[in-house]
Short mmCIF file of C-alpha atoms and ligand atoms in Angstrom, two decimals:
data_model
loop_
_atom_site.label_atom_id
_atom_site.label_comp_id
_atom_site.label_asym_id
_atom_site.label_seq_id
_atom_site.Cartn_x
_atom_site.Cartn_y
_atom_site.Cartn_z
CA UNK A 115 14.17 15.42 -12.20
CA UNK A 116 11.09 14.76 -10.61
CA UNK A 117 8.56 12.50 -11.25
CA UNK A 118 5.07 11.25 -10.22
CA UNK A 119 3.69 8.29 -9.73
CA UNK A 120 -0.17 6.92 -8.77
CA UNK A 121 -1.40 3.73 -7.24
CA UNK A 122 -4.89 2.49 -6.35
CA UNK A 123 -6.21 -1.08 -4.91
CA UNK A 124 -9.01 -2.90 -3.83
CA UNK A 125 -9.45 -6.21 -1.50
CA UNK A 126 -12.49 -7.69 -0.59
CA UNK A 127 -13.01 -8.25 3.63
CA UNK A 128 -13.07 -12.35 4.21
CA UNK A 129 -13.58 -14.30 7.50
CA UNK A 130 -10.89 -16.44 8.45
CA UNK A 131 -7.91 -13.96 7.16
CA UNK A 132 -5.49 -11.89 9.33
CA UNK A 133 -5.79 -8.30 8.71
CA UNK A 134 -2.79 -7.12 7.37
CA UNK A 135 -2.40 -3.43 6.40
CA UNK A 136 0.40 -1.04 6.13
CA UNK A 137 2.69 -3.33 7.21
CA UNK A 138 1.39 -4.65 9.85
CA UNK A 139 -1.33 -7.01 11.44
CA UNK A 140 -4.45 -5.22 13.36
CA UNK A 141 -6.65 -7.17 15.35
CA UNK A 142 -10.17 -7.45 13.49
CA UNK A 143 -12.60 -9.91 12.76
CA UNK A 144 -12.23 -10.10 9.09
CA UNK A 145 -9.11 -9.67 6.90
CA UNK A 146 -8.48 -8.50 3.04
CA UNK A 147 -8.49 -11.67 0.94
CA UNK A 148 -6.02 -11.90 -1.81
CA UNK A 149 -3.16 -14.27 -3.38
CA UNK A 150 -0.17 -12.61 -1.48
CA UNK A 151 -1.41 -11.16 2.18
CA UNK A 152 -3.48 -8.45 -0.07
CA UNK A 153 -2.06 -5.46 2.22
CA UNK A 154 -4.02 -2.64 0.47
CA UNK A 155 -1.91 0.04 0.79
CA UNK A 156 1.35 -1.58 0.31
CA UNK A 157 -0.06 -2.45 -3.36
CA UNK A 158 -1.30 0.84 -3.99
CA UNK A 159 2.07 2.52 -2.91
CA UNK A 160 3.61 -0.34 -5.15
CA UNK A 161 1.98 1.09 -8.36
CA UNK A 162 2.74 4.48 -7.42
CA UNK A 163 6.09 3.69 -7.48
CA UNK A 164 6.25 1.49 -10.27
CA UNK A 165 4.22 4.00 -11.93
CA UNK A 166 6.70 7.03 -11.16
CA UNK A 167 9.21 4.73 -12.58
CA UNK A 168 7.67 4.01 -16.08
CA UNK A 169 7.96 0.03 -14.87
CA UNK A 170 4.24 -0.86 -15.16
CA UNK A 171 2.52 -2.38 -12.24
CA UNK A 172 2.60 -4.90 -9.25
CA UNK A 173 0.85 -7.68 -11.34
CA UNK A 174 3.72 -7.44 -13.73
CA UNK A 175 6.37 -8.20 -11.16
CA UNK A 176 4.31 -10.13 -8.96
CA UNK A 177 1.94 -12.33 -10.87
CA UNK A 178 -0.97 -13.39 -8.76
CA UNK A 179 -0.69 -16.47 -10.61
CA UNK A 180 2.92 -17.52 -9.91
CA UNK A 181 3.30 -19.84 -6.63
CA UNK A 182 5.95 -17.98 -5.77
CA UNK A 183 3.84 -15.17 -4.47
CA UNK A 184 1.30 -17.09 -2.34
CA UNK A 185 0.53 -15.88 0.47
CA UNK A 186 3.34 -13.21 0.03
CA UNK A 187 4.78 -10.54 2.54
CA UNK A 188 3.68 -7.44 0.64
CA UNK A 189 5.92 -4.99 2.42
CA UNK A 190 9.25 -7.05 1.24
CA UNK A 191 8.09 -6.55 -3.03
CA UNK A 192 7.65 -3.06 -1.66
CA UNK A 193 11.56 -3.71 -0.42
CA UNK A 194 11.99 -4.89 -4.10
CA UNK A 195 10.61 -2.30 -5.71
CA UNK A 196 12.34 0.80 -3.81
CA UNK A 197 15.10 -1.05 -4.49
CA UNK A 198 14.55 -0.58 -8.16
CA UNK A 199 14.23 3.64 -7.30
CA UNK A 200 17.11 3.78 -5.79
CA UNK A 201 19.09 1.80 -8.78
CA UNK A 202 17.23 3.89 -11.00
CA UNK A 203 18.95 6.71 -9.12
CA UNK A 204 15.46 8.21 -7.60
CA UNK A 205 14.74 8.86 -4.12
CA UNK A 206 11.28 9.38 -2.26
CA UNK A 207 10.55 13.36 -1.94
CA UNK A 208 6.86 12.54 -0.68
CA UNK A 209 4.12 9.91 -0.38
CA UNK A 210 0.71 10.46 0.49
CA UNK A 211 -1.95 7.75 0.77
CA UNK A 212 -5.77 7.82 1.50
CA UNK A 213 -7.27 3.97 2.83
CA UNK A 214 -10.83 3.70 2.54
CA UNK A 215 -12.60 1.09 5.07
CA UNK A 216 -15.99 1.42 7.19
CA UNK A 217 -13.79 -0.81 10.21
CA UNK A 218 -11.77 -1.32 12.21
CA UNK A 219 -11.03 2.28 13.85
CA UNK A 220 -7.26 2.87 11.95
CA UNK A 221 -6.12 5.90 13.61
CA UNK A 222 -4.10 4.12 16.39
CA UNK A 223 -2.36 2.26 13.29
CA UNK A 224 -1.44 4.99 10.88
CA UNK A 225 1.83 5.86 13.16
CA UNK A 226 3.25 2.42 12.88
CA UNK A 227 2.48 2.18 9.12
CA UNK A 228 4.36 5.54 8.60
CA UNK A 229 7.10 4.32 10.52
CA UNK A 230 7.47 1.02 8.41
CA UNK A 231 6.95 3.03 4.99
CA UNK A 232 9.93 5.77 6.07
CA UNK A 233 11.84 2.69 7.05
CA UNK A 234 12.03 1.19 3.49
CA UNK A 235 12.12 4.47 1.50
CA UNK A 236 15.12 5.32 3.81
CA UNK A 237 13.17 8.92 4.15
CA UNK A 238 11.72 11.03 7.54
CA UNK A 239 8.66 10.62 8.55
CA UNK A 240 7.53 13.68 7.98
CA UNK A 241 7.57 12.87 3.72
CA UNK A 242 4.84 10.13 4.42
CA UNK A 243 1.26 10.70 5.33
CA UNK A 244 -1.35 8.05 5.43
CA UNK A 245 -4.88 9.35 6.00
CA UNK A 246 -8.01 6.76 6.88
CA UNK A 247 -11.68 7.49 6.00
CA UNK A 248 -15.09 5.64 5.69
CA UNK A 249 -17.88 6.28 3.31
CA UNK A 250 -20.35 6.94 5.73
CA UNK A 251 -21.68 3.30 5.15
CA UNK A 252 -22.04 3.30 1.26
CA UNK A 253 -20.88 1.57 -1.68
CA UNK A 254 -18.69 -1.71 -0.95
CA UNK A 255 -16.39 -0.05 1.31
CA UNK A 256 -19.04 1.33 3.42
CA UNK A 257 -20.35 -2.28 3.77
CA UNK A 258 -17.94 -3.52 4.84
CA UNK A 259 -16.96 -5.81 1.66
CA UNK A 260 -13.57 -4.90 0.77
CA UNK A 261 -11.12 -1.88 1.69
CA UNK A 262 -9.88 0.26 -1.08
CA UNK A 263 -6.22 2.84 -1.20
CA UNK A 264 -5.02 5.30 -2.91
CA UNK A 265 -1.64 6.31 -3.08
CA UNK A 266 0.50 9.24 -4.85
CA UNK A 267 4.16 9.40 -4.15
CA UNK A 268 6.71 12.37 -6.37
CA UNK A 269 10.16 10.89 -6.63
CA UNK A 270 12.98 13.21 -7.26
CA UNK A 271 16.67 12.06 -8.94
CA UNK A 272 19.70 11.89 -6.97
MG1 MG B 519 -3.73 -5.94 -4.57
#
């Protein structure tokens, strides 16, 4: 059986927050501001998943408003959550993502966040692409106020 699932998220840019995307932290001046660490991607990829599995999405599991979840490592729920695919008896077949931001340069990144997101799906490589693109300086992206991501990801039974 295979099934897909969609995610999308938005975080506004802040001074005085690490950047952390994909993963990771990248040096910039401003980072995404947000009750957990507000990595982008890793909440878009959530919702795919949770929306491949019929389970809803990350505000469900992770309520912005519960304590527990402040200032939260984004890329362990993501643990939590392909944890749920795999007891559901799914595995990854692919994921591709899209993050939208007008800075920092991301290309030199996108290896390291593939690596991390093949790590935790268990999967190659080669079944996760993450692209980067501005907006050629428009709308709230292009301004610099926030960074959006979109993420699709087909699961496939075991
Ligand atoms: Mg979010």
């Amino acid at each position: 059986m295979l099934r897909i699932g969609f995610g999308y998220d938005v975080h506004r840019l802040v001074e005085g927050r690490p950047l952390i995307l994909g993963g990771g932290e990248i040096p910039h001046d401003v980072g995404l501001e947000g009750h957990s660490d507000a990595d982008v991607l890793i909440h878009a990829v959530i919702d795919a998943v949770t929306g491949a599995l019929g389970m809803g999405d990350i505000g469900l599991h992770f309520p912005d408003t519960d304590p527990a979840y402040k200032g939260a490592d984004s890329f362990s729920m993501l643990g939590q959550v392909t944890a749920w695919m795999k007891r559901d008896g799914f595995r990854l077949n692919n994921l591709d993502t899209t993050i939208v931001a007008e800075r920092p340069k991301l290309a030199p990144y996108l290896t390291g966040m593939r690596e991390r997101l093949a790590g935790v799906f268990n999967t190659d490589i080669n079944r996760i692409n993450i692209k980067a693109t501005s907006t050629e300086r428009m709308g709230f992206c292009g301004r610099g106020e926030g960074m959006e991501a979109f993420a699709v990801i087909s699961i496939v039974s075991e």
